Amino acid sequence: MLHPVGPLPAAVYWRRRLAVLVALLVLLGGLGWLLLSLVPGSGSSGPAASPTTAAAPAEPPALERVVPAVSGVRTPGTTAPPSAPPAPAGPTPGGSCTDEMLGLEVRTPGTAAVGAKPTFELVVVNTSPVPCVRTLDKQLQELVMVDAAGARVWGSNDCFPESSSDQRTLAPGEPVVFPVRWGGLTSEPTCTAERVTPSPGDYVLRGRLDTKVSGDAPLTIG
């Protein structure tokens, strides 16, 4: 085998043997490639998956099952504005008149002579839009006079207090007027001090209905 015998030169026989060897290797390589291509899943050149096989639904990644979606998370810039608080309820028709629902005013003649006995008025008015009920008893009403220095000069309940039972339904805007006549003399709550005629000058009167207090009304005595 290693020493070819024939009429041709030895190189010819070696070339022939080499060609046969190469052909044999090519044949073996082709057979091996064919066998590998027939094995399922052996590469991208294998048969395609059956078209009738339905694709399994993709399961969400584990992170999405734990962490909420970004669209469901409120950021400081997208925080919804707070809802407006409910409007406060208005006054109930036929309920009690609170101080905030009433107007209270004192009316004077403006001037009075020394020793005169003018009549003042305490005016109560329902300033709310609905009728309401208020107790207007005499013992709950009071007028007080003070001088320019703020000293108390006279009070309507000092010496001749009155009492009554007077509960009324006040219509919206309708005034109720209570006249009070002044005797022209000073007084104090116990009515034990000497009562004298006030000196000429400027004074103010203030009214009260239980816990509701009026503004000042001027009075000049001269």
Coordinates of C-alpha atoms in Angstrom, one line a residue:
M1 CA 0.0 0.0 0.0
L2 CA 2.8 2.4 0.9
H3 CA 4.8 1.5 -2.2
P4 CA 2.5 1.6 -5.2
V5 CA 3.5 -0.8 -8.1
G6 CA 2.6 0.0 -11.7
P7 CA 3.9 1.2 -15.0
L8 CA 3.1 4.9 -14.0
P9 CA 5.3 7.1 -11.8
A10 CA 4.7 6.8 -8.0
A11 CA 3.5 10.4 -7.8
V12 CA 0.5 9.6 -10.0
Y13 CA -0.7 6.9 -7.7
W14 CA -0.3 9.2 -4.7
R15 CA -2.4 11.9 -6.3
R16 CA -5.1 9.3 -7.0
R17 CA -5.1 8.1 -3.5
L18 CA -5.3 11.7 -2.1
A19 CA -8.3 12.5 -4.4
V20 CA -10.1 9.4 -3.2
L21 CA -9.4 10.4 0.4
V22 CA -10.7 13.9 -0.1
A23 CA -13.9 12.6 -1.7
L24 CA -14.4 10.2 1.1
L25 CA -14.1 13.0 3.7
V26 CA -16.6 15.2 1.8
L27 CA -19.0 12.4 1.7
L28 CA -18.7 11.8 5.4
G29 CA -19.1 15.5 6.1
G30 CA -22.3 15.7 4.0
L31 CA -23.8 12.7 5.8
G32 CA -23.1 14.2 9.2
W33 CA -24.7 17.6 8.3
L34 CA -27.8 15.8 7.0
L35 CA -28.2 13.8 10.2
L36 CA -27.8 16.9 12.4
S37 CA -30.5 18.8 10.3
L38 CA -33.0 16.0 10.9
V39 CA -32.7 16.2 14.7
P40 CA -35.5 18.5 16.2
G41 CA -34.4 21.7 17.9
S42 CA -30.8 21.3 16.6
G43 CA -30.7 24.8 15.1
S44 CA -32.5 27.6 13.3
S45 CA -32.6 25.4 10.1
G46 CA -34.9 22.8 11.7
P47 CA -38.6 22.5 10.8
A48 CA -40.8 25.4 11.8
A49 CA -43.3 25.0 14.6
S50 CA -46.7 23.8 13.6
P51 CA -49.0 26.7 12.6
T52 CA -51.9 25.1 14.4
T53 CA -50.2 25.4 17.8
A54 CA -51.6 28.4 19.7
A55 CA -49.1 30.7 21.4
A56 CA -49.3 30.6 25.2
P57 CA -50.4 33.9 26.8
A58 CA -47.4 35.9 28.0
E59 CA -47.4 36.1 31.8
P60 CA -46.5 39.6 33.2
P61 CA -43.0 39.9 34.5
A62 CA -42.7 39.1 38.2
L63 CA -41.7 42.8 38.9
E64 CA -45.1 44.0 37.4
R65 CA -47.0 41.7 39.7
V66 CA -45.4 43.3 42.8
V67 CA -44.8 46.9 41.8
P68 CA -47.9 48.9 40.7
A69 CA -48.0 50.4 37.2
V70 CA -46.5 53.9 36.9
S71 CA -49.9 55.2 35.7
G72 CA -51.5 54.2 39.0
V73 CA -48.9 56.0 41.2
R74 CA -49.6 59.6 42.1
T75 CA -46.6 61.9 41.9
P76 CA -46.4 65.3 43.6
G77 CA -47.0 67.1 40.3
T78 CA -50.1 65.1 39.5
T79 CA -51.9 65.1 42.9
A80 CA -55.6 65.6 42.5
P81 CA -56.8 68.9 44.1
P82 CA -58.7 68.5 47.4
S83 CA -62.4 68.6 47.1
A84 CA -64.1 71.8 48.2
P85 CA -65.7 71.6 51.7
P86 CA -69.4 71.5 51.8
A87 CA -71.2 74.8 52.1
P88 CA -72.4 75.6 55.6
A89 CA -76.1 75.2 56.1
G90 CA -78.2 78.4 56.3
P91 CA -80.5 79.3 59.2
T92 CA -83.6 77.0 59.6
P93 CA -86.9 78.7 59.2
G94 CA -88.8 78.8 62.5
G95 CA -85.7 78.1 64.5
S96 CA -84.2 80.2 67.3
C97 CA -82.9 83.7 66.4
T98 CA -79.2 83.7 67.3
D99 CA -77.4 87.0 68.0
E100 CA -75.9 86.8 64.5
M101 CA -79.4 86.9 63.0
L102 CA -80.5 90.0 64.9
G103 CA -79.9 93.7 64.5
L104 CA -80.1 95.8 67.7
E105 CA -80.2 99.6 67.7
V106 CA -80.9 102.4 70.2
R107 CA -82.6 105.5 69.0
T108 CA -82.5 108.9 70.9
P109 CA -83.9 112.3 70.1
G110 CA -80.2 113.5 69.7
T111 CA -80.6 116.3 72.2
A112 CA -82.4 116.8 75.5
A113 CA -82.7 119.7 77.9
V114 CA -81.3 119.4 81.4
G115 CA -84.0 117.8 83.6
A116 CA -86.1 116.7 80.6
K117 CA -87.6 113.2 80.4
P118 CA -87.0 112.0 76.8
T119 CA -88.1 108.7 75.4
F120 CA -85.6 106.3 73.9
E121 CA -86.3 103.3 71.7
L122 CA -84.7 99.9 71.7
V123 CA -85.2 98.4 68.2
V124 CA -84.8 94.7 67.4
V125 CA -84.9 93.4 63.8
N126 CA -84.4 90.0 62.2
T127 CA -81.7 90.5 59.6
S128 CA -81.8 86.9 58.4
P129 CA -83.7 85.7 55.3
V130 CA -86.0 83.4 57.3
P131 CA -88.4 83.8 60.2
C132 CA -87.0 82.9 63.6
V133 CA -88.1 82.9 67.3
R134 CA -86.6 85.1 70.0
T135 CA -87.5 85.8 73.7
L136 CA -88.1 89.5 74.1
D137 CA -88.9 89.6 77.9
K138 CA -88.6 93.0 79.6
Q139 CA -86.1 91.7 82.1
L140 CA -83.8 90.9 79.1
Q141 CA -83.9 94.4 77.8
E142 CA -81.7 97.2 79.1
L143 CA -80.5 100.7 78.2
V144 CA -77.4 102.2 79.8
M145 CA -76.2 105.8 79.6
V146 CA -72.5 106.7 80.0
D147 CA -70.7 110.0 79.9
A148 CA -67.8 111.1 77.7
A149 CA -65.3 109.5 80.1
G150 CA -67.0 106.2 80.0
A151 CA -68.6 106.4 83.5
R152 CA -72.0 104.9 84.0
V153 CA -74.7 107.5 84.5
W154 CA -78.1 105.7 84.3
G155 CA -79.6 102.3 83.6
S156 CA -83.2 101.5 82.7
N157 CA -83.3 98.4 85.1
D158 CA -81.7 100.2 88.1
C159 CA -84.7 101.5 90.0
F160 CA -87.8 100.3 88.2
P161 CA -87.1 96.9 86.6
E162 CA -89.9 95.3 84.6
S163 CA -90.6 91.7 83.7
S164 CA -92.8 90.0 81.1
S165 CA -93.1 86.8 79.1
D166 CA -92.7 87.7 75.4
Q167 CA -91.6 85.1 72.9
R168 CA -92.1 86.1 69.3
T169 CA -91.6 84.9 65.8
L170 CA -89.7 87.7 64.0
A171 CA -90.3 88.0 60.3
P172 CA -87.2 88.9 58.1
G173 CA -86.6 92.7 58.1
E174 CA -89.5 93.5 60.4
P175 CA -88.5 95.8 63.3
V176 CA -89.8 95.5 66.8
V177 CA -89.6 98.7 68.8
F178 CA -89.6 99.0 72.6
P179 CA -89.9 102.6 74.0
V180 CA -88.1 103.4 77.2
R181 CA -88.8 106.7 79.0
W182 CA -86.0 108.2 81.1
G183 CA -86.8 110.1 84.2
G184 CA -84.0 112.6 83.7
L185 CA -82.0 111.5 86.8
T186 CA -78.9 109.5 87.4
S187 CA -79.1 106.0 88.9
E188 CA -77.0 102.9 89.8
P189 CA -77.8 99.2 89.9
T190 CA -78.8 99.1 93.6
C191 CA -80.8 102.4 93.3
T192 CA -79.5 103.4 96.8
A193 CA -77.3 106.3 95.8
E194 CA -78.7 109.8 95.5
R195 CA -80.3 110.5 92.1
V196 CA -79.3 113.8 90.5
T197 CA -79.7 115.6 87.2
P198 CA -76.7 114.9 84.9
S199 CA -74.6 117.9 84.0
P200 CA -74.8 119.3 80.5
G201 CA -72.6 117.5 78.0
D202 CA -72.3 114.7 75.5
Y203 CA -73.4 111.2 76.4
V204 CA -74.0 107.9 74.7
L205 CA -76.7 105.2 75.2
R206 CA -76.1 101.4 74.7
G207 CA -78.8 98.8 74.4
R208 CA -78.8 95.1 75.3
L209 CA -81.2 92.2 74.6
D210 CA -79.9 89.4 76.7
T211 CA -76.5 88.6 75.1
K212 CA -77.0 90.8 72.1
V213 CA -75.4 94.3 72.5
S214 CA -76.1 97.4 70.3
G215 CA -73.7 100.1 69.1
D216 CA -73.6 103.6 70.8
A217 CA -76.2 106.2 70.2
P218 CA -75.3 109.8 71.0
L219 CA -77.2 112.2 73.2
T220 CA -76.4 115.8 74.1
I221 CA -77.8 117.2 77.3
G222 CA -77.8 121.0 77.5

